[in-house]
Amino acid sequence: DTGVSQNPRHKITKRGQNVTFRCDPISEHNRLYWYRQTLGQGPEFLTYFQNEAQLEKSRLLSDRFSAERPKGSFSTLEIQRTEQGDSAMYLCASSHPPGGSTDTQYFGPGTRLTVL
Amino acid sequence: GNSVTQMEGPVTLSEEAFLTINCTYTATGYPSLFWYVQYPGEGLQLLLKATKADDKGSNKGFEATYRKETTSFHLEKGSVQVSDSAVYFCALSGTQGGSEKLVFGKGTKLTVNP
């Protein structure tokens, strides 16, 4: 049983650099979510996909952030021109589609980003 | 919009003590309610959930009841163990199962001492 996986687990970058994170969901899940968690806070929703379609984006997702899920399987989250305020844990989750009681979101271990 | 307010931490208890972590919510419609747990160095794990009013979610000795009249979903455990030390997050979503976005509280850190 493979859960949600995320790579890399840790990323340290300098301000102004671009970074990209990858998420591989549970294979039979067609919904994929991105959240951001800063120290001492709960996760905050960024965006989610159903298959390859991006269905919702939070206002937190500035134009420096872009997420893709090109073939409806893995997803990437790119941050351009990183800022120190982007330092956070980036979490990915996946679920079944809506319509039943089994569509709970399952989370990956996260990618911790540190912007120097 | 939807929001979750949970008890500020940290909470420190002795082993076998009774635990309550309060959680209240504001939402339109009929949200589903969740408790997630984050053990040190690990990712978020679903602890329990309830999808409609008066439902009780339970797992690993933890329980929470969906109270629509008080808009609450308090987490309880009768006798905590050292292994329960973790951060607990209350969350809600807009659909019955939870496949729309989750809105989380800030988390409550629990430390259980032997």
Short mmCIF file of C-alpha atoms in Angstrom, two decimals:
data_model
loop_
_atom_site.label_atom_id
_atom_site.label_comp_id
_atom_site.label_asym_id
_atom_site.label_seq_id
_atom_site.Cartn_x
_atom_site.Cartn_y
_atom_site.Cartn_z
CA ASP A 1 0.00 0.00 0.00
CA THR A 2 1.73 3.15 -1.18
CA GLY A 3 0.56 6.43 0.24
CA VAL A 4 1.03 9.94 -1.06
CA SER A 5 4.69 10.69 -1.75
CA GLN A 6 6.39 14.07 -2.10
CA ASN A 7 9.81 15.05 -3.36
CA PRO A 8 12.06 16.51 -2.29
CA ARG A 9 11.44 16.30 1.44
CA HIS A 10 13.58 19.35 2.10
CA LYS A 11 14.63 22.23 -0.13
CA ILE A 12 16.88 25.14 0.75
CA THR A 13 17.12 27.90 -1.79
CA LYS A 14 18.22 31.50 -2.08
CA ARG A 15 15.75 34.33 -2.47
CA GLY A 16 14.91 34.91 -6.10
CA GLN A 17 15.48 31.33 -7.24
CA ASN A 18 12.77 29.10 -8.69
CA VAL A 19 11.81 25.81 -7.03
CA THR A 20 9.61 22.91 -8.08
CA PHE A 21 8.04 20.25 -5.90
CA ARG A 22 6.48 16.97 -6.97
CA CYS A 23 3.57 15.03 -5.53
CA ASP A 24 2.58 11.47 -6.42
CA PRO A 25 -0.93 10.69 -5.15
CA ILE A 26 -2.43 7.36 -4.18
CA SER A 27 -2.88 5.69 -7.55
CA GLU A 28 -6.66 5.31 -7.61
CA HIS A 29 -7.34 8.86 -6.34
CA ASN A 30 -8.35 11.34 -9.00
CA ARG A 31 -8.37 14.40 -6.72
CA LEU A 32 -5.12 16.05 -5.67
CA TYR A 33 -4.70 19.00 -3.29
CA TRP A 34 -1.91 21.36 -2.31
CA TYR A 35 -1.73 23.06 1.09
CA ARG A 36 0.84 25.25 2.81
CA GLN A 37 1.64 25.06 6.52
CA THR A 38 3.71 27.63 8.36
CA LEU A 39 5.15 27.13 11.83
CA GLY A 40 2.51 27.03 14.53
CA GLN A 41 -0.39 27.19 12.08
CA GLY A 42 -2.76 24.74 10.49
CA PRO A 43 -2.47 23.88 6.80
CA GLU A 44 -3.96 26.42 4.37
CA PHE A 45 -5.51 25.39 1.09
CA LEU A 46 -3.71 26.46 -2.09
CA THR A 47 -5.32 24.60 -5.00
CA TYR A 48 -6.80 21.32 -6.12
CA PHE A 49 -7.21 19.18 -9.23
CA GLN A 50 -9.67 16.63 -10.42
CA ASN A 51 -7.76 14.57 -12.93
CA GLU A 52 -5.82 17.15 -14.95
CA ALA A 53 -8.28 20.01 -14.39
CA GLN A 54 -7.42 22.65 -11.80
CA LEU A 55 -10.78 23.32 -10.15
CA GLU A 56 -9.99 25.92 -7.52
CA LYS A 57 -7.15 28.25 -6.57
CA SER A 58 -6.83 30.14 -3.31
CA ARG A 59 -6.04 33.82 -3.19
CA LEU A 60 -2.88 32.69 -1.37
CA LEU A 61 -1.65 31.35 -4.71
CA SER A 62 0.00 34.46 -6.12
CA ASP A 63 1.10 34.70 -9.74
CA ARG A 64 4.54 33.42 -8.70
CA PHE A 65 2.96 30.05 -7.92
CA SER A 66 1.85 27.58 -10.56
CA ALA A 67 0.59 24.05 -10.22
CA GLU A 68 0.10 21.44 -12.89
CA ARG A 69 -1.16 17.92 -13.17
CA PRO A 70 -0.56 17.21 -16.85
CA LYS A 71 -1.72 13.62 -17.13
CA GLY A 72 -3.98 13.45 -14.14
CA SER A 73 -1.42 11.51 -12.12
CA PHE A 74 1.48 13.30 -10.40
CA SER A 75 1.44 17.05 -9.82
CA THR A 76 4.09 19.74 -9.63
CA LEU A 77 4.04 23.00 -7.70
CA GLU A 78 6.47 25.66 -8.91
CA ILE A 79 7.36 28.84 -7.08
CA GLN A 80 9.14 31.48 -9.13
CA ARG A 81 11.33 34.22 -7.68
CA THR A 82 11.08 32.81 -4.17
CA GLU A 83 10.76 35.15 -1.21
CA GLN A 84 11.58 34.53 2.44
CA GLY A 85 7.85 34.53 3.19
CA ASP A 86 7.49 31.42 1.03
CA SER A 87 9.36 29.39 3.65
CA ALA A 88 6.86 26.77 4.81
CA MET A 89 5.89 23.12 4.62
CA TYR A 90 4.09 22.34 1.37
CA LEU A 91 1.65 19.48 1.76
CA CYS A 92 -0.01 17.37 -0.89
CA ALA A 93 -3.12 15.28 -0.36
CA SER A 94 -5.24 13.04 -2.55
CA SER A 95 -8.73 11.59 -2.42
CA HIS A 96 -11.43 9.77 -4.32
CA PRO A 97 -13.97 11.93 -6.13
CA PRO A 98 -17.01 13.22 -4.22
CA GLY A 99 -20.17 11.28 -3.83
CA GLY A 100 -19.42 8.87 -1.04
CA SER A 101 -18.13 8.59 2.47
CA THR A 102 -14.76 7.27 1.33
CA ASP A 103 -13.48 10.49 -0.21
CA THR A 104 -11.30 11.47 2.75
CA GLN A 105 -8.09 13.32 1.97
CA TYR A 106 -4.82 11.47 2.66
CA PHE A 107 -1.70 13.56 3.14
CA GLY A 108 1.89 13.13 2.08
CA PRO A 109 4.88 13.86 4.35
CA GLY A 110 5.37 17.33 2.91
CA THR A 111 8.24 19.30 1.39
CA ARG A 112 9.88 21.77 3.74
CA LEU A 113 11.06 24.87 1.88
CA THR A 114 13.57 27.25 3.42
CA VAL A 115 14.30 30.47 1.52
CA LEU A 116 17.50 32.18 2.64
CA GLY B 1 -16.41 31.89 4.81
CA ASN B 2 -15.87 28.66 6.67
CA SER B 3 -13.60 28.72 9.71
CA VAL B 4 -12.44 26.54 12.60
CA THR B 5 -11.43 27.67 16.07
CA GLN B 6 -9.69 25.25 18.34
CA MET B 7 -8.32 25.38 21.81
CA GLU B 8 -4.97 27.09 22.15
CA GLY B 9 -2.16 24.94 23.33
CA PRO B 10 0.11 23.61 24.42
CA VAL B 11 -1.62 21.05 26.61
CA THR B 12 0.44 18.99 29.03
CA LEU B 13 -1.07 15.99 30.79
CA SER B 14 0.09 13.05 32.83
CA GLU B 15 -0.39 9.54 31.51
CA GLU B 16 -3.93 8.18 32.07
CA ALA B 17 -5.42 11.68 32.40
CA PHE B 18 -8.62 12.68 30.59
CA LEU B 19 -8.21 14.76 27.45
CA THR B 20 -10.53 17.33 25.91
CA ILE B 21 -9.53 19.58 23.02
CA ASN B 22 -12.26 22.02 22.10
CA CYS B 23 -13.16 22.79 18.50
CA THR B 24 -15.92 25.05 17.19
CA TYR B 25 -16.70 25.91 13.62
CA THR B 26 -18.47 28.40 11.39
CA ALA B 27 -19.80 27.08 8.11
CA THR B 28 -22.59 27.41 5.62
CA GLY B 29 -24.54 24.30 4.80
CA TYR B 30 -23.66 20.94 6.27
CA PRO B 31 -19.91 20.45 6.53
CA SER B 32 -18.06 17.27 7.38
CA LEU B 33 -15.81 17.51 10.42
CA PHE B 34 -12.42 15.92 11.00
CA TRP B 35 -9.63 15.53 13.49
CA TYR B 36 -6.16 15.06 12.02
CA VAL B 37 -3.05 14.24 14.05
CA GLN B 38 0.58 15.05 13.31
CA TYR B 39 3.10 12.97 15.26
CA PRO B 40 6.63 14.35 15.61
CA GLY B 41 8.48 14.06 12.30
CA GLU B 42 5.48 12.57 10.47
CA GLY B 43 2.78 13.76 8.09
CA LEU B 44 -0.85 14.53 8.85
CA GLN B 45 -2.97 11.47 9.54
CA LEU B 46 -6.74 11.30 9.73
CA LEU B 47 -7.73 10.42 13.29
CA LEU B 48 -11.53 10.43 13.00
CA LYS B 49 -14.38 12.09 11.16
CA ALA B 50 -18.13 12.74 11.28
CA THR B 51 -20.22 13.61 8.27
CA LYS B 52 -23.57 14.65 9.77
CA ALA B 53 -25.09 16.07 12.92
CA ASP B 54 -25.03 13.78 15.98
CA ASP B 55 -22.55 11.41 14.33
CA LYS B 56 -19.76 10.25 16.62
CA GLY B 57 -16.35 9.59 15.14
CA SER B 58 -13.99 7.31 17.05
CA ASN B 59 -10.55 5.78 16.64
CA LYS B 60 -7.71 4.64 18.93
CA GLY B 61 -9.75 5.54 22.01
CA PHE B 62 -10.44 9.09 20.78
CA GLU B 63 -14.00 10.28 20.22
CA ALA B 64 -15.71 13.39 18.91
CA THR B 65 -19.42 14.11 18.37
CA TYR B 66 -20.72 16.44 15.67
CA ARG B 67 -22.95 18.93 17.53
CA LYS B 68 -24.80 21.17 15.13
CA GLU B 69 -26.65 23.07 17.85
CA THR B 70 -23.39 24.23 19.42
CA THR B 71 -21.34 24.08 16.19
CA SER B 72 -18.75 22.01 18.01
CA PHE B 73 -16.64 18.88 17.48
CA HIS B 74 -14.64 18.46 20.69
CA LEU B 75 -12.00 15.72 20.83
CA GLU B 76 -11.93 13.49 23.92
CA LYS B 77 -9.97 10.55 25.23
CA GLY B 78 -10.53 8.92 28.57
CA SER B 79 -6.94 7.91 29.32
CA VAL B 80 -4.05 9.36 27.35
CA GLN B 81 -0.73 7.65 26.77
CA VAL B 82 2.75 9.03 26.16
CA SER B 83 2.38 7.86 22.55
CA ASP B 84 -0.53 10.30 22.08
CA SER B 85 1.89 13.22 22.23
CA ALA B 86 1.34 15.05 18.93
CA VAL B 87 -0.30 18.08 17.36
CA TYR B 88 -4.05 17.73 16.80
CA PHE B 89 -5.90 19.67 14.09
CA CYS B 90 -9.64 20.13 13.79
CA ALA B 91 -10.85 20.64 10.21
CA LEU B 92 -13.99 20.94 8.14
CA SER B 93 -14.92 20.50 4.52
CA GLY B 94 -17.91 21.43 2.49
CA THR B 95 -18.90 18.02 1.21
CA GLN B 96 -20.05 14.97 3.06
CA GLY B 97 -16.92 12.91 2.58
CA GLY B 98 -14.31 15.63 2.54
CA SER B 99 -13.13 15.90 -1.02
CA GLU B 100 -13.51 19.65 -1.26
CA LYS B 101 -10.88 21.81 0.38
CA LEU B 102 -10.24 21.38 4.07
CA VAL B 103 -10.24 24.35 6.43
CA PHE B 104 -8.03 23.71 9.46
CA GLY B 105 -7.75 25.15 12.92
CA LYS B 106 -4.35 26.27 14.17
CA GLY B 107 -3.60 23.01 15.94
CA THR B 108 -3.19 22.04 19.60
CA LYS B 109 0.06 20.52 20.77
CA LEU B 110 -0.41 17.75 23.32
CA THR B 111 2.43 16.47 25.49
CA VAL B 112 1.78 13.47 27.71
CA ASN B 113 4.29 12.83 30.49
CA PRO B 114 4.85 9.39 32.04
#
